[in-house]
Amino acid sequence: MKTVLITGGSGNLGKAVVQRFAQDGYRITATVSPGKNLGYEVDADIKTIAIDLTNESKSKNLVESIAKENKEIDCAVLTVGGFAIGELDYTDASAIQKMID
């Protein structure tokens, strides 16, 4: 069975991605923000991890533990992130940092 890591499993895009990989028979690890859950049911082999992905060491440990537990990660779909509506000329450093975080 192939393994997939999906970040942002509780978001709109994350939900669609989780459901698609579930249909295709993948073993899924989906991340959610601390204190949250997926918010929907999935009929699949799925593990949900609450994690702050802005913490580099915790994120690294997560990837390493998934790879060790499953021998490898066949693919990853990284749907976590943000954006700000506006023109690039008017985007300041704090808006860029917020999107990165």
PDB file of C-alpha atoms in Angstrom:
ATOM      1  CA  MET A   1       0.000   0.000   0.000  1.00  0.00           C
ATOM      2  CA  LYS A   2       1.355   3.421  -0.942  1.00  0.00           C
ATOM      3  CA  THR A   3       1.705   6.187   1.619  1.00  0.00           C
ATOM      4  CA  VAL A   4       0.808   9.860   1.177  1.00  0.00           C
ATOM      5  CA  LEU A   5       1.345  12.846   3.469  1.00  0.00           C
ATOM      6  CA  ILE A   6      -1.304  15.534   3.041  1.00  0.00           C
ATOM      7  CA  THR A   7      -0.862  18.794   4.926  1.00  0.00           C
ATOM      8  CA  GLY A   8      -3.955  20.861   5.610  1.00  0.00           C
ATOM      9  CA  GLY A   9      -6.304  17.878   5.622  1.00  0.00           C
ATOM     10  CA  SER A  10      -9.143  19.870   7.183  1.00  0.00           C
ATOM     11  CA  GLY A  11      -9.164  22.638   4.562  1.00  0.00           C
ATOM     12  CA  ASN A  12     -11.373  22.703   1.482  1.00  0.00           C
ATOM     13  CA  LEU A  13      -8.605  21.631  -0.886  1.00  0.00           C
ATOM     14  CA  GLY A  14      -7.187  19.212   1.688  1.00  0.00           C
ATOM     15  CA  LYS A  15     -10.551  17.475   2.051  1.00  0.00           C
ATOM     16  CA  ALA A  16     -10.803  16.883  -1.696  1.00  0.00           C
ATOM     17  CA  VAL A  17      -7.220  15.599  -1.824  1.00  0.00           C
ATOM     18  CA  VAL A  18      -7.767  13.262   1.156  1.00  0.00           C
ATOM     19  CA  GLN A  19     -10.932  11.861  -0.405  1.00  0.00           C
ATOM     20  CA  ARG A  20      -9.214  11.261  -3.748  1.00  0.00           C
ATOM     21  CA  PHE A  21      -6.247   9.436  -2.228  1.00  0.00           C
ATOM     22  CA  ALA A  22      -8.671   7.429  -0.071  1.00  0.00           C
ATOM     23  CA  GLN A  23     -10.501   6.339  -3.234  1.00  0.00           C
ATOM     24  CA  ASP A  24      -7.170   5.261  -4.703  1.00  0.00           C
ATOM     25  CA  GLY A  25      -6.372   3.100  -1.652  1.00  0.00           C
ATOM     26  CA  TYR A  26      -3.472   5.048  -0.140  1.00  0.00           C
ATOM     27  CA  ARG A  27      -2.403   4.948   3.499  1.00  0.00           C
ATOM     28  CA  ILE A  28      -2.928   8.602   4.439  1.00  0.00           C
ATOM     29  CA  THR A  29      -1.361  10.822   7.066  1.00  0.00           C
ATOM     30  CA  ALA A  30      -3.198  14.143   7.123  1.00  0.00           C
ATOM     31  CA  THR A  31      -2.144  17.114   9.204  1.00  0.00           C
ATOM     32  CA  VAL A  32      -4.504  19.546  10.890  1.00  0.00           C
ATOM     33  CA  SER A  33      -3.882  22.613  13.038  1.00  0.00           C
ATOM     34  CA  PRO A  34      -3.458  21.993  16.778  1.00  0.00           C
ATOM     35  CA  GLY A  35      -6.851  21.649  18.483  1.00  0.00           C
ATOM     36  CA  LYS A  36      -8.628  20.750  15.234  1.00  0.00           C
ATOM     37  CA  ASN A  37      -9.734  17.546  13.548  1.00  0.00           C
ATOM     38  CA  LEU A  38     -10.601  16.664   9.972  1.00  0.00           C
ATOM     39  CA  GLY A  39     -14.236  17.661  10.440  1.00  0.00           C
ATOM     40  CA  TYR A  40     -15.476  14.922   8.111  1.00  0.00           C
ATOM     41  CA  GLU A  41     -15.484  11.126   7.864  1.00  0.00           C
ATOM     42  CA  VAL A  42     -13.231   9.161   5.535  1.00  0.00           C
ATOM     43  CA  ASP A  43     -13.554   5.473   4.790  1.00  0.00           C
ATOM     44  CA  ALA A  44      -9.824   4.835   4.510  1.00  0.00           C
ATOM     45  CA  ASP A  45      -6.613   3.970   6.311  1.00  0.00           C
ATOM     46  CA  ILE A  46      -6.005   7.481   7.659  1.00  0.00           C
ATOM     47  CA  LYS A  47      -3.974   8.922  10.503  1.00  0.00           C
ATOM     48  CA  THR A  48      -4.618  12.520  11.541  1.00  0.00           C
ATOM     49  CA  ILE A  49      -1.825  14.497  13.186  1.00  0.00           C
ATOM     50  CA  ALA A  50      -2.390  17.872  14.869  1.00  0.00           C
ATOM     51  CA  ILE A  51       0.791  19.888  14.347  1.00  0.00           C
ATOM     52  CA  ASP A  52       2.034  23.445  14.008  1.00  0.00           C
ATOM     53  CA  LEU A  53       3.768  23.243  10.628  1.00  0.00           C
ATOM     54  CA  THR A  54       5.506  26.580  11.221  1.00  0.00           C
ATOM     55  CA  ASN A  55       7.698  24.712  13.718  1.00  0.00           C
ATOM     56  CA  GLU A  56      10.521  23.375  11.553  1.00  0.00           C
ATOM     57  CA  SER A  57      11.827  20.760  14.007  1.00  0.00           C
ATOM     58  CA  LYS A  58       8.344  19.330  14.667  1.00  0.00           C
ATOM     59  CA  SER A  59       7.664  19.205  10.929  1.00  0.00           C
ATOM     60  CA  LYS A  60      10.966  17.448  10.277  1.00  0.00           C
ATOM     61  CA  ASN A  61      10.253  14.926  13.043  1.00  0.00           C
ATOM     62  CA  LEU A  62       6.807  14.256  11.580  1.00  0.00           C
ATOM     63  CA  VAL A  63       8.186  13.498   8.115  1.00  0.00           C
ATOM     64  CA  GLU A  64      10.912  11.282   9.556  1.00  0.00           C
ATOM     65  CA  SER A  65       8.443   9.333  11.721  1.00  0.00           C
ATOM     66  CA  ILE A  66       6.035   8.765   8.811  1.00  0.00           C
ATOM     67  CA  ALA A  67       8.891   7.554   6.611  1.00  0.00           C
ATOM     68  CA  LYS A  68      10.180   5.236   9.341  1.00  0.00           C
ATOM     69  CA  GLU A  69       6.742   3.838  10.173  1.00  0.00           C
ATOM     70  CA  ASN A  70       5.842   3.197   6.528  1.00  0.00           C
ATOM     71  CA  LYS A  71       9.356   2.515   5.151  1.00  0.00           C
ATOM     72  CA  GLU A  72       8.910   5.513   2.821  1.00  0.00           C
ATOM     73  CA  ILE A  73       6.556   8.305   1.783  1.00  0.00           C
ATOM     74  CA  ASP A  74       5.439   7.732  -1.800  1.00  0.00           C
ATOM     75  CA  CYS A  75       4.126  11.253  -2.269  1.00  0.00           C
ATOM     76  CA  ALA A  76       3.212  14.417  -0.428  1.00  0.00           C
ATOM     77  CA  VAL A  77       0.535  16.992  -1.196  1.00  0.00           C
ATOM     78  CA  LEU A  78       1.248  20.193   0.696  1.00  0.00           C
ATOM     79  CA  THR A  79      -1.916  22.297   0.794  1.00  0.00           C
ATOM     80  CA  VAL A  80      -1.031  24.426   3.810  1.00  0.00           C
ATOM     81  CA  GLY A  81      -0.246  28.039   3.195  1.00  0.00           C
ATOM     82  CA  GLY A  82      -1.800  31.385   2.700  1.00  0.00           C
ATOM     83  CA  PHE A  83      -2.183  34.245   0.345  1.00  0.00           C
ATOM     84  CA  ALA A  84      -3.085  37.881   0.480  1.00  0.00           C
ATOM     85  CA  ILE A  85      -5.192  39.577  -2.137  1.00  0.00           C
ATOM     86  CA  GLY A  86      -3.545  42.654  -3.569  1.00  0.00           C
ATOM     87  CA  GLU A  87      -0.963  43.981  -5.920  1.00  0.00           C
ATOM     88  CA  LEU A  88       2.667  42.993  -5.472  1.00  0.00           C
ATOM     89  CA  ASP A  89       3.736  46.660  -5.461  1.00  0.00           C
ATOM     90  CA  TYR A  90       1.698  47.186  -2.283  1.00  0.00           C
ATOM     91  CA  THR A  91       2.666  43.971  -0.468  1.00  0.00           C
ATOM     92  CA  ASP A  92       4.884  44.696   2.493  1.00  0.00           C
ATOM     93  CA  ALA A  93       7.280  42.397   4.378  1.00  0.00           C
ATOM     94  CA  SER A  94       4.771  41.625   7.133  1.00  0.00           C
ATOM     95  CA  ALA A  95       2.200  40.405   4.569  1.00  0.00           C
ATOM     96  CA  ILE A  96       4.832  38.172   2.967  1.00  0.00           C
ATOM     97  CA  GLN A  97       5.862  36.774   6.352  1.00  0.00           C
ATOM     98  CA  LYS A  98       2.222  36.071   7.219  1.00  0.00           C
ATOM     99  CA  MET A  99       1.827  34.052   3.987  1.00  0.00           C
ATOM    100  CA  ILE A 100       4.998  32.108   4.711  1.00  0.00           C
ATOM    101  CA  ASP A 101       3.915  31.408   8.291  1.00  0.00           C
TER     102      ASP A 101
END
